Structures are given as C-alpha cells and as structure tokens.
Coordinates of N, CA and C in Angstrom, one line a residue:
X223 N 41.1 56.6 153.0 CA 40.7 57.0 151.6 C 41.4 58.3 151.2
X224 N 42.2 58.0 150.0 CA 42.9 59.5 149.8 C 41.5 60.2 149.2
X225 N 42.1 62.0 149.5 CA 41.3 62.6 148.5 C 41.5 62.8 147.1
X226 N 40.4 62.7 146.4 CA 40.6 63.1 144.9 C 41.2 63.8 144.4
X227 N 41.1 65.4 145.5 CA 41.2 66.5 144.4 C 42.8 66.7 145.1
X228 N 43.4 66.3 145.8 CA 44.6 66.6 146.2 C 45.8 66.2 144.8
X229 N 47.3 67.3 144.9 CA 47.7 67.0 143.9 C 48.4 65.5 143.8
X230 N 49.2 65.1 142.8 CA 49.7 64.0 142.6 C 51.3 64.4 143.6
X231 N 51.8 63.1 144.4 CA 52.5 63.3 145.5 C 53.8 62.2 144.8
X232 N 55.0 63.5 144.6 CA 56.3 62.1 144.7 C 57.2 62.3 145.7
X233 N 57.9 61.0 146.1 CA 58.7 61.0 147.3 C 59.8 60.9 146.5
X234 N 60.7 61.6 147.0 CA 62.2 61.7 146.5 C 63.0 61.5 147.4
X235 N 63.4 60.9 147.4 CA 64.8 59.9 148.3 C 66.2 60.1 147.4
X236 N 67.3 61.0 148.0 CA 68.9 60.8 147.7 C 70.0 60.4 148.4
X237 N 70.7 59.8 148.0 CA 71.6 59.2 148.6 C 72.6 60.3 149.3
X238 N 72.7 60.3 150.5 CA 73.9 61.3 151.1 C 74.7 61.3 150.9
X239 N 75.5 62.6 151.0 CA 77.1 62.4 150.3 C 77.2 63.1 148.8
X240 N 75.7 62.9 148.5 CA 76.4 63.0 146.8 C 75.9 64.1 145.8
X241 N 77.0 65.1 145.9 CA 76.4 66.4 145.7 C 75.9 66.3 144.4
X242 N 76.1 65.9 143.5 CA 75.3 65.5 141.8 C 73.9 65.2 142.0
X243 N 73.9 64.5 142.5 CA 72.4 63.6 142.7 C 71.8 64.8 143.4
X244 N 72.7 65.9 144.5 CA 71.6 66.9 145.2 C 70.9 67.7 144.2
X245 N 72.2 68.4 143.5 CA 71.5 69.1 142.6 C 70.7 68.7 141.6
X246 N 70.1 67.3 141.1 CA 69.6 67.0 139.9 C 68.2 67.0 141.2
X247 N 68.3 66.7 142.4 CA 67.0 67.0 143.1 C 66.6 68.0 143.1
X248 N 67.2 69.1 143.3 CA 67.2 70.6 143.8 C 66.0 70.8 142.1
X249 N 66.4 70.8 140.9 CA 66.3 70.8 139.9 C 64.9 70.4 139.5
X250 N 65.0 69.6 140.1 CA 63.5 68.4 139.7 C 62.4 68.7 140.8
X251 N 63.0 68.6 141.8 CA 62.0 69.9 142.8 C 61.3 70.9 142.6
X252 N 62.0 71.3 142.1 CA 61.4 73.0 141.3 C 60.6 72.8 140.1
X253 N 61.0 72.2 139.7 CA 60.0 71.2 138.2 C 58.7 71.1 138.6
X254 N 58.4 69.7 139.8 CA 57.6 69.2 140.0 C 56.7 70.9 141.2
X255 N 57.4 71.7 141.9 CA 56.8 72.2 142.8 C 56.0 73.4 141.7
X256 N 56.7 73.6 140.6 CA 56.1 74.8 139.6 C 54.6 74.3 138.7
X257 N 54.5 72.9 138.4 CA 53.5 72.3 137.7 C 52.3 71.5 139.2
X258 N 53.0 72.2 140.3 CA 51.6 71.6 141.4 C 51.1 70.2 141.3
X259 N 52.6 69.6 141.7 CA 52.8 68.3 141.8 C 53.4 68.3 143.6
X260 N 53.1 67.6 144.9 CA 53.7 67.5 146.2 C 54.7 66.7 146.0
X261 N 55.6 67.2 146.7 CA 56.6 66.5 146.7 C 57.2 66.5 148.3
X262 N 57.6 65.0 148.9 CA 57.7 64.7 150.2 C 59.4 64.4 150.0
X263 N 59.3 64.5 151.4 CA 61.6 64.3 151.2 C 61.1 64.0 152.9
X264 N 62.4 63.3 153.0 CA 63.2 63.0 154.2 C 63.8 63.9 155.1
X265 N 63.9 64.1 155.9 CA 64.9 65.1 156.9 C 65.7 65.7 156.5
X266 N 66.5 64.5 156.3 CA 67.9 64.9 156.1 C 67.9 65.9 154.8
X267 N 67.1 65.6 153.7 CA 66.6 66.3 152.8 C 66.2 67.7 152.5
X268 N 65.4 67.6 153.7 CA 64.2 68.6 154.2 C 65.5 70.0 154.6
X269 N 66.4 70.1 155.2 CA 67.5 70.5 156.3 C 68.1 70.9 154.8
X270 N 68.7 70.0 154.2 CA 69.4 70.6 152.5 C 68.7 71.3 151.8
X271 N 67.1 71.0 151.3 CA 66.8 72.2 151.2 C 66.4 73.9 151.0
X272 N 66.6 73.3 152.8 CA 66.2 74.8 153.4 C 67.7 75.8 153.2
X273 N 68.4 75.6 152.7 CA 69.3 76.2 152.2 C 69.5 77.0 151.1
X274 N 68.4 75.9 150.1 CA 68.4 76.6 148.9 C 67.5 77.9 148.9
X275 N 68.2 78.5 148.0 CA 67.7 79.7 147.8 C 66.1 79.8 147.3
X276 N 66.2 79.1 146.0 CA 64.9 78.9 144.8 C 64.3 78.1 145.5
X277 N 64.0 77.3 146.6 CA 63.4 76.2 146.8 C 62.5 76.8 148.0
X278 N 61.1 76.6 148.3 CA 60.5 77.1 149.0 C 59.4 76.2 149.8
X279 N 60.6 76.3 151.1 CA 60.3 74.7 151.8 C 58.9 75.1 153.0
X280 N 58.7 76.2 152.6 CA 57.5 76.2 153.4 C 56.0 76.1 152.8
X281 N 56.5 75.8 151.5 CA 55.2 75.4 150.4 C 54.5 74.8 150.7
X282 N 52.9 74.6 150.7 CA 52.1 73.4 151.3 C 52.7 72.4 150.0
X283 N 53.1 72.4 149.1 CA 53.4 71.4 148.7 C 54.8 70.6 148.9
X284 N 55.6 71.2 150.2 CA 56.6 69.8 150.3 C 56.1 70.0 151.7
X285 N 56.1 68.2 151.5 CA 55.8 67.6 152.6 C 56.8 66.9 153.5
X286 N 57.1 66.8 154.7 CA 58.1 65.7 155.3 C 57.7 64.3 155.4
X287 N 58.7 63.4 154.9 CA 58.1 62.5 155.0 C 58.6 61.6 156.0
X288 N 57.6 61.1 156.8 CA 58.5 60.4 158.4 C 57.5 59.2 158.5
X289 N 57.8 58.2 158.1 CA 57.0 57.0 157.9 C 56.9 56.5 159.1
X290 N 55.9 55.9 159.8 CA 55.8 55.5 160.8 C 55.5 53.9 160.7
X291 N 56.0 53.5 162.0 CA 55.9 51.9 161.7 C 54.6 51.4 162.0
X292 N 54.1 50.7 161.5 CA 52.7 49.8 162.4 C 53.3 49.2 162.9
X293 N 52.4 48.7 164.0 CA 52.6 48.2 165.5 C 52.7 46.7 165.1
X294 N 53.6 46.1 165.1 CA 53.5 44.8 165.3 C 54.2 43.9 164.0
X295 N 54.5 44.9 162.9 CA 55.4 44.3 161.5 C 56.3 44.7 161.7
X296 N 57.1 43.3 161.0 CA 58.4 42.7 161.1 C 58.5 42.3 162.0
X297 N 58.2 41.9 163.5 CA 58.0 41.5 164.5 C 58.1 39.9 164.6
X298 N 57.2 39.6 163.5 CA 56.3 38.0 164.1 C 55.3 38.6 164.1
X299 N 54.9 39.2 164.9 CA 53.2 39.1 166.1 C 52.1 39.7 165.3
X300 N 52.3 39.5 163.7 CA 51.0 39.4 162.9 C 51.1 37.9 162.6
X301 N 52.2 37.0 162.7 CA 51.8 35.3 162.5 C 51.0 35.2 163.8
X302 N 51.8 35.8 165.0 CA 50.8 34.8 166.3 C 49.5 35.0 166.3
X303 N 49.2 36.6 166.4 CA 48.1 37.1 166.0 C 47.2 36.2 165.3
X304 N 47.4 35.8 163.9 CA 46.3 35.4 163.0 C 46.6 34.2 163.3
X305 N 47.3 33.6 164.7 CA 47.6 31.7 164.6 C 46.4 31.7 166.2
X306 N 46.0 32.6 166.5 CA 45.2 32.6 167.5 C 44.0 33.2 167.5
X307 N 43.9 33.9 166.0 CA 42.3 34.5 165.9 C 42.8 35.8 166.2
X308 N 43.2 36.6 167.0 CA 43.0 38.1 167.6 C 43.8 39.1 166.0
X309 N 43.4 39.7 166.6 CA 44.2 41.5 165.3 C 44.9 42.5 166.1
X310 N 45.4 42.6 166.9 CA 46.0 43.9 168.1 C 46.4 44.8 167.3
X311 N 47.4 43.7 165.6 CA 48.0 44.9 165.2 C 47.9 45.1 163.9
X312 N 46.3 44.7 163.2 CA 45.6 44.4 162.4 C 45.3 46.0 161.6
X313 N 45.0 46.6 162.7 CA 44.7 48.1 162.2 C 45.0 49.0 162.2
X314 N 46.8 49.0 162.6 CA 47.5 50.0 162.2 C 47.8 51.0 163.0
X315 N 47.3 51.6 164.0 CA 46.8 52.2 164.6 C 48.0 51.9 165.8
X316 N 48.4 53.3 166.2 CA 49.6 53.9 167.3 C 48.9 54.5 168.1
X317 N 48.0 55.1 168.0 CA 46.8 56.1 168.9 C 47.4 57.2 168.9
X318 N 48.3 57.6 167.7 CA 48.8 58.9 167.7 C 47.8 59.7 166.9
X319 N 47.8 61.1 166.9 CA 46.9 61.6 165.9 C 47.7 61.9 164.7
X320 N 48.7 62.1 164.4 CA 49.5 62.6 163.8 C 50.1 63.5 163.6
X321 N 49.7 64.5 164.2 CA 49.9 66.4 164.3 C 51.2 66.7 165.0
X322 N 52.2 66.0 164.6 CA 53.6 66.3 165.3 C 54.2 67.0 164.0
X323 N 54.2 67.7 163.2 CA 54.2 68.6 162.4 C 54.6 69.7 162.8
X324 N 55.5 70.3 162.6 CA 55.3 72.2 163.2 C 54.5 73.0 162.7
X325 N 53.9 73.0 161.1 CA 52.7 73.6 161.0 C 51.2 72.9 161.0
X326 N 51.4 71.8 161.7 CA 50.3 71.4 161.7 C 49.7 70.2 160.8
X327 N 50.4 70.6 160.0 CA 50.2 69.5 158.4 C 50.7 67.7 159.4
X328 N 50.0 67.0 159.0 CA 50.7 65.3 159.0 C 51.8 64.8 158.4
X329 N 53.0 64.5 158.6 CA 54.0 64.2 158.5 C 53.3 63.1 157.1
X330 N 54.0 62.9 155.9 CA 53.4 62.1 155.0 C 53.7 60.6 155.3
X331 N 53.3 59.4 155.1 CA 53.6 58.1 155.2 C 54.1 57.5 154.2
X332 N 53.8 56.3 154.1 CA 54.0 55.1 152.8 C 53.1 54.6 152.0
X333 N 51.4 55.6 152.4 CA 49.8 56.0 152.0 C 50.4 56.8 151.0
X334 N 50.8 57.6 151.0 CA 51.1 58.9 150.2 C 51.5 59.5 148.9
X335 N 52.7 58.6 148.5 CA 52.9 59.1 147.6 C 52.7 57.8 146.5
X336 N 52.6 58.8 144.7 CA 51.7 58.3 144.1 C 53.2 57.8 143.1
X337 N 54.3 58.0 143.6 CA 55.4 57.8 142.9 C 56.9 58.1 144.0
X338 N 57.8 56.7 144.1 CA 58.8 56.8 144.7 C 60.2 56.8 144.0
X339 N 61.1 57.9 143.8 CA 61.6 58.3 143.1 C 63.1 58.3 143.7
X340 N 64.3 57.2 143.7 CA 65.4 57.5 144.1 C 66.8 57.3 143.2
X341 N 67.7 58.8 144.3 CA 68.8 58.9 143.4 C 69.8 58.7 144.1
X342 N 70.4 57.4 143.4 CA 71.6 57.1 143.8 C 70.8 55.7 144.8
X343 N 70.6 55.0 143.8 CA 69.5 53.6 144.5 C 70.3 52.3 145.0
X344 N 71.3 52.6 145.3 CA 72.8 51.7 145.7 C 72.4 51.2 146.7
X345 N 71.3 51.4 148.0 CA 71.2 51.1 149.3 C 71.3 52.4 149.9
X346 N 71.0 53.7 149.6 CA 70.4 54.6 149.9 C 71.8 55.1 151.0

C-alpha cells in the first residue's frame, strides 16, 4: 500500500549516448526536484548526474531506480504453478529486505512511480 502523503514520483529514463536528451533531463530534473516532485533514474543516470553541478543527487527526493524481478516471471512457472494449484511465485517475494541502498533508502521498483517518462523512446 503506497503512502498517501508521499510526493508524486516520475521515473525518467534516457537514452545513452545522447547528450540533448541529457540536458533536456538535467533541466526537467531540476523542475520537478524544485516543486517536490521524486524523481527516480537509473544508474547509469544516477552516475551522470552526479556530475552535475545544480543537481543534488543526495536529495531524498531522487531515488535509484533498480527494479527487481519477481521470482518466477517470464519464466513459464506462473502457467505450471496455476496448472497445479500451488503459488511459489504468487507473492513476489525474493526474501530480500530491500536495504541494499547506501543510505538506507529502498532502491525504487515498478510500485513506484506515478509517471514513466522517456527520452529518446527508440528502444532505450
């Protein structure tokens, strides 16, 4: 169950390689981080960034976003699963807690954000 009072969360995804699209991020980043809006990025993202000057990547409002797989999609073994009655991988659940974070914060998922936003949507 998300919480209510948390801000509204977009994921921004850009295409590598393409310094245009960085800066129209860099840009819009700062937009959404000044009106207390989260905003989640990717690694590779995260790493560009931290370069920037005006951009302040230790804000609780950017998040990394490192989606994690559930156990058992794309697989098959939610058909066999539900062709035999059982759930193994019904509930999502890795038995991780999530806290692989360096400050602690949860790495954001595919729960998360309330808007996915990409530049340069060619196949990423």
């Amino acid at each position: 169950v998300k919480n209510l009072a948390s801000p509204p969360a977009v994921l921004i995804l850009v295409k590598r390689g393409e310094e245009e699209l960085f800066q129209i991020a860099i840009e819009t980043i700062g937009r959404l981080l000044e009106i207390g809006v989260q905003v989640l990025v990717d690694s590779a993202l995260m790493g560009e960034l931290e370069a920037c000057e005006n951009i302040d990547v230790e804000s609780d409002l950017i998040r990394l976003f490192d989606p994690k797989p559930v156990p058992g999609f794309g697989s098959g073994e939610q058909l066999l699963d539900s062709a035999d009655g059982s759930s193994s991988a019904a509930n999502g659940s890795d038995g991780s807690d999530g806290s692989d974070s360096k400050d602690g914060q949860n790495p954001a998922d595919l729960s998360d954000p309330d808007l996915i936003v990409t530049l340069g949507g060619d196949g990423l």
